[in-house]
Amino acid sequence: MEIIVQRSYAQMSKVAAEIIAEVLNTKPNAVLGMATGSTPLGLYQELVRLHQERQLDFSRVTTFNLDEYVGLSINHPQSYHYFMHEHFFRHVNIQPQNINIPSGTTSNYPAFCAWYEQRIKDCGGIDVQILGIGTDGHIAFNEPGSSLTSRTRLKTLSRQTIDDNARFFENRDNVPIYAITMGVGTILDAKKLVLVASGNSKTRAVAQAVEGPVTSMVTASAIQLHPDAKVIVDAEAAAGLTMRDYYEFIYEAKPAAPRF
Ligand code: PGA
């Protein structure tokens, strides 16, 4: 696992975007795993800028989103379908048929989840998965107690997540309590993971995920099991890391490290 501490949200977003751009430059038909929430907004803005100014090409890219609220139509302003189109897809040259987002309105959730898993496989697997982290340590909507081998399925949100997400809705009662989400096992199958975290509200979750034990109580800790995981944090989110100096030392020493 590589921990990259940046001084600001803007820098964190830039470094994360450069990693995604590098994957696309090496593999123009890459499969990207997308995340929603406030944190990846800067990363998406940066990718849009790279598309506009440096012709970063999405024409052969396929995407899979992590999750979606159950019960919200794709046009609902708080649906993740709407979020993705508004903040990213409509600004780049991605083909609409290459966009995959879990359905929040299917009539058969188990069948849809099985189909989503199969579709990821049929597309060759996810090359790089973008992740945020919840204040309760979740990745996607894998709330505390989610199996570390879980696959795409319906989940009930934790009270903490409902509280956190209430800011996007008129009131707390409007926050859906169910979501469809990739599982921890689905996420761990991606070839590369890029987790972004910013601000004081994430300090504890980041410390637990990176330096705590691997536990289903903090599903983000499962990324410790992944062979190619990068965690990019701003100074506030990094404040609880006991080995922070070492992570910064590794990052500074990286350009001179022998290449294999
Ligand atoms: P946030 O959400 O980026 O809006 O804080 C993160 C998450 O819940 O994964």
Short mmCIF file of N, CA, C and O in Angstrom, two decimals, residues 24-154:
data_model
loop_
_atom_site.label_atom_id
_atom_site.label_comp_id
_atom_site.label_asym_id
_atom_site.label_seq_id
_atom_site.Cartn_x
_atom_site.Cartn_y
_atom_site.Cartn_z
N LEU A 24 -4.92 5.39 -18.23
CA LEU A 24 -5.58 5.58 -19.54
C LEU A 24 -4.56 5.73 -20.67
O LEU A 24 -4.79 5.27 -21.79
N ASN A 25 -3.43 6.38 -20.35
CA ASN A 25 -2.42 6.54 -21.39
C ASN A 25 -1.76 5.21 -21.74
O ASN A 25 -1.37 4.97 -22.88
N THR A 26 -1.65 4.32 -20.74
CA THR A 26 -1.07 3.00 -20.99
C THR A 26 -2.09 2.07 -21.63
O THR A 26 -1.75 1.23 -22.45
N LYS A 27 -3.35 2.24 -21.25
CA LYS A 27 -4.41 1.34 -21.74
C LYS A 27 -5.64 2.18 -22.10
O LYS A 27 -6.50 2.42 -21.25
N PRO A 28 -5.73 2.64 -23.34
CA PRO A 28 -6.83 3.55 -23.71
C PRO A 28 -8.22 2.94 -23.56
O PRO A 28 -9.20 3.67 -23.45
N ASN A 29 -8.32 1.61 -23.55
CA ASN A 29 -9.64 0.99 -23.35
C ASN A 29 -9.79 0.46 -21.92
O ASN A 29 -10.47 -0.54 -21.69
N ALA A 30 -9.20 1.16 -20.98
CA ALA A 30 -9.24 0.73 -19.58
C ALA A 30 -10.66 0.72 -19.04
O ALA A 30 -11.55 1.42 -19.54
N VAL A 31 -10.85 -0.09 -18.00
CA VAL A 31 -12.12 -0.13 -17.28
C VAL A 31 -11.93 0.61 -15.96
O VAL A 31 -11.08 0.24 -15.15
N LEU A 32 -12.68 1.70 -15.79
CA LEU A 32 -12.53 2.52 -14.59
C LEU A 32 -13.67 2.26 -13.61
O LEU A 32 -14.83 2.21 -14.01
N GLY A 33 -13.32 2.14 -12.34
CA GLY A 33 -14.32 2.03 -11.29
C GLY A 33 -14.52 3.42 -10.70
O GLY A 33 -13.57 4.08 -10.28
N MET A 34 -15.75 3.90 -10.71
CA MET A 34 -16.04 5.27 -10.29
C MET A 34 -16.70 5.31 -8.91
O MET A 34 -17.43 4.39 -8.53
N ALA A 35 -16.45 6.42 -8.20
CA ALA A 35 -17.04 6.62 -6.88
C ALA A 35 -17.79 7.95 -6.87
O ALA A 35 -17.47 8.85 -7.65
N THR A 36 -18.75 8.07 -5.99
CA THR A 36 -19.47 9.35 -5.85
C THR A 36 -19.14 9.94 -4.48
O THR A 36 -18.27 9.44 -3.77
N GLY A 37 -19.83 11.01 -4.10
CA GLY A 37 -19.53 11.69 -2.83
C GLY A 37 -18.80 12.98 -3.11
O GLY A 37 -18.42 13.26 -4.25
N SER A 38 -18.58 13.76 -2.05
CA SER A 38 -17.93 15.07 -2.24
C SER A 38 -16.45 14.91 -2.58
O SER A 38 -15.89 15.72 -3.34
N THR A 39 -15.82 13.90 -2.02
CA THR A 39 -14.35 13.81 -2.12
C THR A 39 -13.83 13.68 -3.55
O THR A 39 -12.89 14.38 -3.91
N PRO A 40 -14.41 12.80 -4.39
CA PRO A 40 -13.83 12.67 -5.74
C PRO A 40 -14.17 13.81 -6.70
O PRO A 40 -13.70 13.79 -7.84
N LEU A 41 -14.94 14.83 -6.24
CA LEU A 41 -15.32 15.91 -7.17
C LEU A 41 -14.10 16.60 -7.78
O LEU A 41 -14.06 16.85 -8.99
N GLY A 42 -13.10 16.88 -6.95
CA GLY A 42 -11.89 17.55 -7.45
C GLY A 42 -11.13 16.67 -8.44
O GLY A 42 -10.58 17.16 -9.43
N LEU A 43 -11.11 15.39 -8.17
CA LEU A 43 -10.47 14.44 -9.07
C LEU A 43 -11.19 14.43 -10.42
O LEU A 43 -10.55 14.46 -11.49
N TYR A 44 -12.53 14.45 -10.42
CA TYR A 44 -13.28 14.47 -11.68
C TYR A 44 -13.05 15.80 -12.42
O TYR A 44 -12.87 15.81 -13.63
N GLN A 45 -13.01 16.90 -11.67
CA GLN A 45 -12.74 18.20 -12.32
C GLN A 45 -11.38 18.18 -13.01
O GLN A 45 -11.20 18.69 -14.10
N GLU A 46 -10.43 17.57 -12.35
CA GLU A 46 -9.07 17.50 -12.89
C GLU A 46 -9.04 16.61 -14.14
O GLU A 46 -8.37 16.94 -15.13
N LEU A 47 -9.76 15.49 -14.12
CA LEU A 47 -9.81 14.62 -15.30
C LEU A 47 -10.49 15.35 -16.47
O LEU A 47 -10.07 15.20 -17.62
N VAL A 48 -11.52 16.14 -16.16
CA VAL A 48 -12.19 16.92 -17.21
C VAL A 48 -11.21 17.93 -17.80
O VAL A 48 -11.11 18.11 -19.02
N ARG A 49 -10.43 18.56 -16.93
CA ARG A 49 -9.42 19.53 -17.41
C ARG A 49 -8.39 18.82 -18.31
O ARG A 49 -8.04 19.33 -19.38
N LEU A 50 -7.95 17.64 -17.89
CA LEU A 50 -6.97 16.90 -18.71
C LEU A 50 -7.58 16.51 -20.06
O LEU A 50 -6.90 16.49 -21.08
N HIS A 51 -8.88 16.22 -20.05
CA HIS A 51 -9.57 15.90 -21.31
C HIS A 51 -9.61 17.14 -22.21
O HIS A 51 -9.30 17.05 -23.40
N GLN A 52 -9.94 18.28 -21.62
CA GLN A 52 -10.10 19.49 -22.43
C GLN A 52 -8.76 20.06 -22.88
O GLN A 52 -8.62 20.51 -24.01
N GLU A 53 -7.77 20.02 -21.99
CA GLU A 53 -6.50 20.70 -22.31
C GLU A 53 -5.43 19.77 -22.86
O GLU A 53 -4.53 20.20 -23.58
N ARG A 54 -5.51 18.48 -22.50
CA ARG A 54 -4.46 17.56 -22.96
C ARG A 54 -5.05 16.37 -23.72
O ARG A 54 -4.41 15.34 -23.86
N GLN A 55 -6.28 16.51 -24.15
CA GLN A 55 -6.95 15.50 -24.97
C GLN A 55 -6.96 14.11 -24.33
O GLN A 55 -6.90 13.09 -25.02
N LEU A 56 -7.03 14.05 -23.01
CA LEU A 56 -7.18 12.74 -22.36
C LEU A 56 -8.46 12.11 -22.91
O LEU A 56 -9.53 12.71 -22.84
N ASP A 57 -8.31 10.92 -23.47
CA ASP A 57 -9.38 10.33 -24.29
C ASP A 57 -10.18 9.28 -23.52
O ASP A 57 -9.60 8.34 -22.97
N PHE A 58 -11.48 9.44 -23.49
CA PHE A 58 -12.36 8.47 -22.81
C PHE A 58 -13.20 7.68 -23.81
O PHE A 58 -14.10 6.95 -23.41
N SER A 59 -12.91 7.81 -25.10
CA SER A 59 -13.80 7.22 -26.11
C SER A 59 -13.84 5.70 -26.05
O SER A 59 -14.80 5.08 -26.48
N ARG A 60 -12.78 5.09 -25.53
CA ARG A 60 -12.77 3.61 -25.46
C ARG A 60 -12.85 3.10 -24.02
O ARG A 60 -12.69 1.91 -23.76
N VAL A 61 -13.08 4.03 -23.10
CA VAL A 61 -13.12 3.68 -21.67
C VAL A 61 -14.50 3.12 -21.30
O VAL A 61 -15.52 3.57 -21.82
N THR A 62 -14.49 2.14 -20.41
CA THR A 62 -15.73 1.62 -19.83
C THR A 62 -15.70 1.96 -18.34
O THR A 62 -14.64 1.93 -17.72
N THR A 63 -16.86 2.30 -17.77
CA THR A 63 -16.89 2.62 -16.33
C THR A 63 -17.92 1.76 -15.60
O THR A 63 -18.94 1.37 -16.17
N PHE A 64 -17.60 1.51 -14.35
CA PHE A 64 -18.53 0.85 -13.44
C PHE A 64 -18.59 1.68 -12.16
O PHE A 64 -17.54 1.89 -11.52
N ASN A 65 -19.76 2.11 -11.77
CA ASN A 65 -19.88 2.81 -10.48
C ASN A 65 -20.04 1.83 -9.34
O ASN A 65 -20.54 0.73 -9.50
N LEU A 66 -19.58 2.30 -8.17
CA LEU A 66 -19.60 1.45 -6.98
C LEU A 66 -21.01 1.14 -6.48
O LEU A 66 -21.27 0.02 -6.02
N ASP A 67 -21.88 2.16 -6.51
CA ASP A 67 -23.13 1.99 -5.77
C ASP A 67 -24.22 2.94 -6.25
O ASP A 67 -23.95 3.85 -7.04
N GLU A 68 -25.41 2.71 -5.78
CA GLU A 68 -26.55 3.58 -6.07
C GLU A 68 -27.59 3.41 -4.96
O GLU A 68 -27.72 2.33 -4.38
N TYR A 69 -28.30 4.49 -4.67
CA TYR A 69 -29.40 4.42 -3.69
C TYR A 69 -30.56 3.62 -4.27
O TYR A 69 -30.91 3.80 -5.45
N VAL A 70 -31.18 2.82 -3.44
CA VAL A 70 -32.39 2.12 -3.85
C VAL A 70 -33.58 3.08 -3.79
O VAL A 70 -33.76 3.80 -2.80
N GLY A 71 -34.34 3.08 -4.86
CA GLY A 71 -35.59 3.85 -4.88
C GLY A 71 -35.48 5.20 -5.58
O GLY A 71 -36.50 5.84 -5.80
N LEU A 72 -34.26 5.64 -5.90
CA LEU A 72 -34.14 6.93 -6.60
C LEU A 72 -34.05 6.67 -8.11
O LEU A 72 -33.24 5.85 -8.55
N SER A 73 -34.85 7.39 -8.87
CA SER A 73 -34.80 7.23 -10.33
C SER A 73 -33.52 7.87 -10.84
O SER A 73 -32.89 8.68 -10.14
N ILE A 74 -33.16 7.54 -12.07
CA ILE A 74 -31.89 8.06 -12.59
C ILE A 74 -31.91 9.58 -12.75
O ILE A 74 -30.86 10.20 -12.81
N ASN A 75 -33.08 10.18 -12.76
CA ASN A 75 -33.16 11.64 -12.89
C ASN A 75 -33.24 12.37 -11.56
O ASN A 75 -33.26 13.59 -11.51
N HIS A 76 -33.30 11.61 -10.47
CA HIS A 76 -33.37 12.25 -9.15
C HIS A 76 -32.05 12.97 -8.89
O HIS A 76 -30.97 12.38 -9.06
N PRO A 77 -32.09 14.24 -8.48
CA PRO A 77 -30.83 15.01 -8.31
C PRO A 77 -29.85 14.39 -7.31
O PRO A 77 -28.67 14.70 -7.35
N GLN A 78 -30.34 13.53 -6.40
CA GLN A 78 -29.41 12.90 -5.46
C GLN A 78 -29.03 11.48 -5.87
O GLN A 78 -28.31 10.80 -5.14
N SER A 79 -29.52 11.04 -7.03
CA SER A 79 -29.12 9.69 -7.46
C SER A 79 -27.67 9.76 -7.94
O SER A 79 -27.18 10.82 -8.37
N TYR A 80 -26.99 8.65 -7.86
CA TYR A 80 -25.59 8.64 -8.31
C TYR A 80 -25.50 8.63 -9.83
O TYR A 80 -24.49 9.07 -10.39
N HIS A 81 -26.59 8.19 -10.51
CA HIS A 81 -26.64 8.34 -11.96
C HIS A 81 -26.54 9.84 -12.30
O HIS A 81 -25.74 10.24 -13.14
N TYR A 82 -27.39 10.63 -11.64
CA TYR A 82 -27.44 12.07 -11.90
C TYR A 82 -26.09 12.71 -11.57
O TYR A 82 -25.54 13.49 -12.35
N PHE A 83 -25.55 12.36 -10.41
CA PHE A 83 -24.27 12.90 -9.95
C PHE A 83 -23.19 12.67 -11.02
O PHE A 83 -22.44 13.58 -11.38
N MET A 84 -23.10 11.44 -11.49
CA MET A 84 -22.01 11.10 -12.42
C MET A 84 -22.15 11.85 -13.74
O MET A 84 -21.16 12.32 -14.29
N HIS A 85 -23.38 11.96 -14.24
CA HIS A 85 -23.58 12.67 -15.50
C HIS A 85 -23.28 14.15 -15.33
O HIS A 85 -22.60 14.75 -16.15
N GLU A 86 -23.76 14.69 -14.22
CA GLU A 86 -23.59 16.11 -13.95
C GLU A 86 -22.12 16.49 -13.75
O GLU A 86 -21.65 17.50 -14.29
N HIS A 87 -21.41 15.69 -12.98
CA HIS A 87 -20.05 16.08 -12.59
C HIS A 87 -18.95 15.51 -13.47
O HIS A 87 -17.81 15.94 -13.41
N PHE A 88 -19.27 14.50 -14.26
CA PHE A 88 -18.19 13.91 -15.04
C PHE A 88 -18.58 13.53 -16.47
O PHE A 88 -18.05 14.09 -17.42
N PHE A 89 -19.52 12.60 -16.61
CA PHE A 89 -19.73 12.00 -17.94
C PHE A 89 -20.06 13.02 -19.02
O PHE A 89 -19.60 12.90 -20.15
N ARG A 90 -20.89 14.03 -18.68
CA ARG A 90 -21.29 14.94 -19.76
C ARG A 90 -20.17 15.90 -20.19
O ARG A 90 -20.30 16.61 -21.17
N HIS A 91 -19.06 15.86 -19.43
CA HIS A 91 -17.94 16.75 -19.76
C HIS A 91 -16.82 16.06 -20.54
O HIS A 91 -15.83 16.69 -20.90
N VAL A 92 -16.92 14.74 -20.73
CA VAL A 92 -15.86 14.00 -21.43
C VAL A 92 -16.47 13.20 -22.58
O VAL A 92 -17.69 13.11 -22.71
N ASN A 93 -15.59 12.61 -23.40
CA ASN A 93 -16.09 11.91 -24.60
C ASN A 93 -16.30 10.42 -24.36
O ASN A 93 -15.86 9.58 -25.15
N ILE A 94 -16.98 10.09 -23.26
CA ILE A 94 -17.27 8.67 -23.00
C ILE A 94 -18.50 8.25 -23.80
O ILE A 94 -19.43 9.05 -24.00
N GLN A 95 -18.52 7.01 -24.25
CA GLN A 95 -19.68 6.49 -24.99
C GLN A 95 -20.75 6.07 -23.97
O GLN A 95 -20.44 5.28 -23.07
N PRO A 96 -21.97 6.56 -24.12
CA PRO A 96 -23.02 6.24 -23.13
C PRO A 96 -23.19 4.74 -22.89
O PRO A 96 -23.45 4.32 -21.76
N GLN A 97 -23.00 3.94 -23.94
CA GLN A 97 -23.19 2.49 -23.76
C GLN A 97 -22.07 1.85 -22.94
O GLN A 97 -22.18 0.68 -22.54
N ASN A 98 -21.00 2.60 -22.68
CA ASN A 98 -19.90 2.06 -21.87
C ASN A 98 -20.01 2.44 -20.39
O ASN A 98 -19.10 2.16 -19.60
N ILE A 99 -21.07 3.13 -20.04
CA ILE A 99 -21.27 3.55 -18.65
C ILE A 99 -22.14 2.54 -17.92
O ILE A 99 -23.23 2.18 -18.40
N ASN A 100 -21.67 2.05 -16.79
CA ASN A 100 -22.44 1.10 -15.98
C ASN A 100 -22.58 1.65 -14.56
O ASN A 100 -21.58 1.96 -13.91
N ILE A 101 -23.82 1.75 -14.12
CA ILE A 101 -24.12 2.22 -12.75
C ILE A 101 -25.20 1.28 -12.21
O ILE A 101 -26.16 0.99 -12.93
N PRO A 102 -25.05 0.81 -10.97
CA PRO A 102 -26.09 -0.08 -10.45
C PRO A 102 -27.47 0.59 -10.53
O PRO A 102 -27.59 1.80 -10.36
N SER A 103 -28.47 -0.24 -10.77
CA SER A 103 -29.83 0.27 -10.85
C SER A 103 -30.43 0.37 -9.46
O SER A 103 -30.38 -0.59 -8.69
N GLY A 104 -31.02 1.53 -9.17
CA GLY A 104 -31.71 1.69 -7.88
C GLY A 104 -33.19 1.40 -8.00
O GLY A 104 -33.93 1.56 -7.03
N THR A 105 -33.60 1.00 -9.20
CA THR A 105 -35.05 0.83 -9.42
C THR A 105 -35.38 -0.49 -10.10
O THR A 105 -36.47 -0.64 -10.65
N THR A 106 -34.46 -1.44 -10.07
CA THR A 106 -34.76 -2.74 -10.68
C THR A 106 -35.88 -3.45 -9.92
O THR A 106 -36.07 -3.20 -8.72
N SER A 107 -36.58 -4.34 -10.59
CA SER A 107 -37.64 -5.09 -9.89
C SER A 107 -37.07 -6.38 -9.29
O SER A 107 -37.76 -7.07 -8.56
N ASN A 108 -35.80 -6.69 -9.61
CA ASN A 108 -35.21 -7.93 -9.11
C ASN A 108 -33.74 -7.68 -8.72
O ASN A 108 -32.85 -7.79 -9.56
N TYR A 109 -33.53 -7.32 -7.46
CA TYR A 109 -32.18 -6.94 -7.04
C TYR A 109 -31.16 -8.08 -7.12
O TYR A 109 -30.06 -7.88 -7.65
N PRO A 110 -31.49 -9.29 -6.64
CA PRO A 110 -30.49 -10.36 -6.74
C PRO A 110 -30.06 -10.62 -8.19
O PRO A 110 -28.86 -10.77 -8.47
N ALA A 111 -31.03 -10.62 -9.11
CA ALA A 111 -30.69 -10.88 -10.52
C ALA A 111 -29.85 -9.73 -11.06
O ALA A 111 -28.86 -9.95 -11.78
N PHE A 112 -30.21 -8.50 -10.70
CA PHE A 112 -29.44 -7.36 -11.19
C PHE A 112 -28.00 -7.42 -10.66
O PHE A 112 -27.03 -7.20 -11.41
N CYS A 113 -27.85 -7.74 -9.38
CA CYS A 113 -26.50 -7.79 -8.78
C CYS A 113 -25.63 -8.84 -9.45
O CYS A 113 -24.45 -8.61 -9.73
N ALA A 114 -26.23 -10.01 -9.73
CA ALA A 114 -25.48 -11.08 -10.39
C ALA A 114 -25.08 -10.62 -11.79
O ALA A 114 -23.95 -10.86 -12.25
N TRP A 115 -26.00 -9.94 -12.47
CA TRP A 115 -25.71 -9.43 -13.82
C TRP A 115 -24.56 -8.41 -13.78
O TRP A 115 -23.66 -8.41 -14.64
N TYR A 116 -24.59 -7.53 -12.78
CA TYR A 116 -23.56 -6.48 -12.67
C TYR A 116 -22.18 -7.11 -12.47
O TYR A 116 -21.20 -6.71 -13.11
N GLU A 117 -22.12 -8.10 -11.60
CA GLU A 117 -20.86 -8.81 -11.37
C GLU A 117 -20.36 -9.45 -12.68
O GLU A 117 -19.17 -9.38 -13.00
N GLN A 118 -21.28 -10.09 -13.39
CA GLN A 118 -20.91 -10.77 -14.64
C GLN A 118 -20.44 -9.77 -15.68
O GLN A 118 -19.48 -10.01 -16.41
N ARG A 119 -21.09 -8.62 -15.70
CA ARG A 119 -20.74 -7.59 -16.70
C ARG A 119 -19.32 -7.06 -16.44
O ARG A 119 -18.57 -6.81 -17.37
N ILE A 120 -18.98 -6.92 -15.17
CA ILE A 120 -17.60 -6.48 -14.84
C ILE A 120 -16.61 -7.52 -15.40
O ILE A 120 -15.62 -7.16 -16.05
N LYS A 121 -16.91 -8.78 -15.17
CA LYS A 121 -16.02 -9.86 -15.67
C LYS A 121 -15.95 -9.83 -17.19
O LYS A 121 -14.86 -9.94 -17.76
N ASP A 122 -17.11 -9.70 -17.84
CA ASP A 122 -17.15 -9.72 -19.31
C ASP A 122 -16.35 -8.57 -19.91
O ASP A 122 -15.87 -8.67 -21.04
N CYS A 123 -16.23 -7.48 -19.17
CA CYS A 123 -15.46 -6.33 -19.65
C CYS A 123 -13.98 -6.46 -19.29
O CYS A 123 -13.20 -5.54 -19.51
N GLY A 124 -13.60 -7.57 -18.70
CA GLY A 124 -12.18 -7.82 -18.41
C GLY A 124 -11.75 -7.42 -17.01
O GLY A 124 -10.56 -7.42 -16.70
N GLY A 125 -12.69 -7.05 -16.17
CA GLY A 125 -12.35 -6.63 -14.80
C GLY A 125 -12.00 -5.15 -14.75
O GLY A 125 -11.75 -4.52 -15.79
N ILE A 126 -12.01 -4.60 -13.55
CA ILE A 126 -11.75 -3.16 -13.37
C ILE A 126 -10.24 -2.92 -13.27
O ILE A 126 -9.55 -3.58 -12.49
N ASP A 127 -9.74 -2.02 -14.10
CA ASP A 127 -8.29 -1.74 -14.08
C ASP A 127 -7.91 -0.85 -12.91
O ASP A 127 -6.88 -1.06 -12.29
N VAL A 128 -8.72 0.17 -12.66
CA VAL A 128 -8.42 1.03 -11.51
C VAL A 128 -9.74 1.46 -10.88
O VAL A 128 -10.64 1.93 -11.57
N GLN A 129 -9.84 1.25 -9.58
CA GLN A 129 -11.06 1.58 -8.85
C GLN A 129 -10.81 2.81 -7.97
O GLN A 129 -9.94 2.79 -7.10
N ILE A 130 -11.58 3.86 -8.21
CA ILE A 130 -11.54 5.06 -7.36
C ILE A 130 -12.42 4.79 -6.14
O ILE A 130 -13.52 4.24 -6.26
N LEU A 131 -11.94 5.19 -4.96
CA LEU A 131 -12.68 4.97 -3.72
C LEU A 131 -12.66 6.22 -2.86
O LEU A 131 -11.64 6.91 -2.79
N GLY A 132 -13.76 6.46 -2.16
CA GLY A 132 -13.75 7.39 -1.03
C GLY A 132 -13.77 6.55 0.23
O GLY A 132 -13.66 5.32 0.18
N ILE A 133 -13.94 7.19 1.35
CA ILE A 133 -14.07 6.45 2.61
C ILE A 133 -15.12 7.16 3.47
O ILE A 133 -15.14 8.39 3.53
N GLY A 134 -16.00 6.39 4.08
CA GLY A 134 -17.01 7.00 4.95
C GLY A 134 -16.44 7.29 6.33
O GLY A 134 -15.39 6.73 6.71
N THR A 135 -17.11 8.14 7.09
CA THR A 135 -16.63 8.40 8.45
C THR A 135 -16.70 7.12 9.30
O THR A 135 -15.99 6.99 10.29
N ASP A 136 -17.55 6.17 8.89
CA ASP A 136 -17.60 4.88 9.59
C ASP A 136 -16.65 3.85 8.98
O ASP A 136 -16.74 2.66 9.30
N GLY A 137 -15.77 4.30 8.10
CA GLY A 137 -14.75 3.41 7.54
C GLY A 137 -15.22 2.59 6.35
O GLY A 137 -14.50 1.71 5.89
N HIS A 138 -16.42 2.91 5.83
CA HIS A 138 -16.89 2.10 4.70
C HIS A 138 -16.18 2.45 3.40
O HIS A 138 -15.70 3.56 3.22
N ILE A 139 -16.10 1.46 2.50
CA ILE A 139 -15.80 1.72 1.09
C ILE A 139 -17.04 1.30 0.31
O ILE A 139 -17.64 0.28 0.61
N ALA A 140 -17.39 2.08 -0.71
CA ALA A 140 -18.72 1.99 -1.32
C ALA A 140 -19.72 2.02 -0.17
O ALA A 140 -19.51 2.72 0.81
N PHE A 141 -20.79 1.24 -0.24
CA PHE A 141 -21.72 1.22 0.90
C PHE A 141 -21.53 -0.06 1.71
O PHE A 141 -22.49 -0.62 2.25
N ASN A 142 -20.30 -0.52 1.81
CA ASN A 142 -20.00 -1.68 2.64
C ASN A 142 -19.84 -1.21 4.07
O ASN A 142 -18.75 -0.83 4.52
N GLU A 143 -20.95 -1.22 4.77
CA GLU A 143 -21.01 -0.70 6.13
C GLU A 143 -20.35 -1.68 7.10
O GLU A 143 -20.08 -2.83 6.73
N PRO A 144 -20.06 -1.22 8.34
CA PRO A 144 -19.42 -2.12 9.31
C PRO A 144 -20.16 -3.45 9.40
O PRO A 144 -21.39 -3.49 9.45
N GLY A 145 -19.39 -4.52 9.39
CA GLY A 145 -19.97 -5.86 9.45
C GLY A 145 -20.09 -6.52 8.10
O GLY A 145 -20.39 -7.71 8.02
N SER A 146 -19.83 -5.76 7.02
CA SER A 146 -19.88 -6.36 5.69
C SER A 146 -18.76 -7.37 5.54
O SER A 146 -17.61 -7.09 5.89
N SER A 147 -19.09 -8.51 4.97
CA SER A 147 -18.05 -9.52 4.75
C SER A 147 -16.95 -8.95 3.85
O SER A 147 -17.23 -8.24 2.88
N LEU A 148 -15.73 -9.29 4.16
CA LEU A 148 -14.61 -8.83 3.32
C LEU A 148 -14.55 -9.60 2.01
O LEU A 148 -13.72 -9.28 1.15
N THR A 149 -15.40 -10.61 1.85
CA THR A 149 -15.48 -11.30 0.56
C THR A 149 -16.82 -11.00 -0.15
O THR A 149 -17.17 -11.68 -1.10
N SER A 150 -17.54 -10.00 0.33
CA SER A 150 -18.88 -9.72 -0.22
C SER A 150 -18.80 -9.31 -1.69
O SER A 150 -17.80 -8.78 -2.16
N ARG A 151 -19.93 -9.56 -2.38
CA ARG A 151 -20.06 -9.17 -3.79
C ARG A 151 -21.21 -8.15 -3.89
O ARG A 151 -21.82 -7.79 -2.88
N THR A 152 -21.50 -7.72 -5.10
CA THR A 152 -22.56 -6.73 -5.31
C THR A 152 -23.89 -7.23 -4.73
O THR A 152 -24.29 -8.36 -5.00
N ARG A 153 -24.52 -6.37 -3.94
CA ARG A 153 -25.75 -6.78 -3.25
C ARG A 153 -26.45 -5.56 -2.67
O ARG A 153 -25.89 -4.46 -2.67
N LEU A 154 -27.64 -5.83 -2.10
CA LEU A 154 -28.39 -4.78 -1.42
C LEU A 154 -27.86 -4.62 0.00
O LEU A 154 -27.60 -5.63 0.67
#
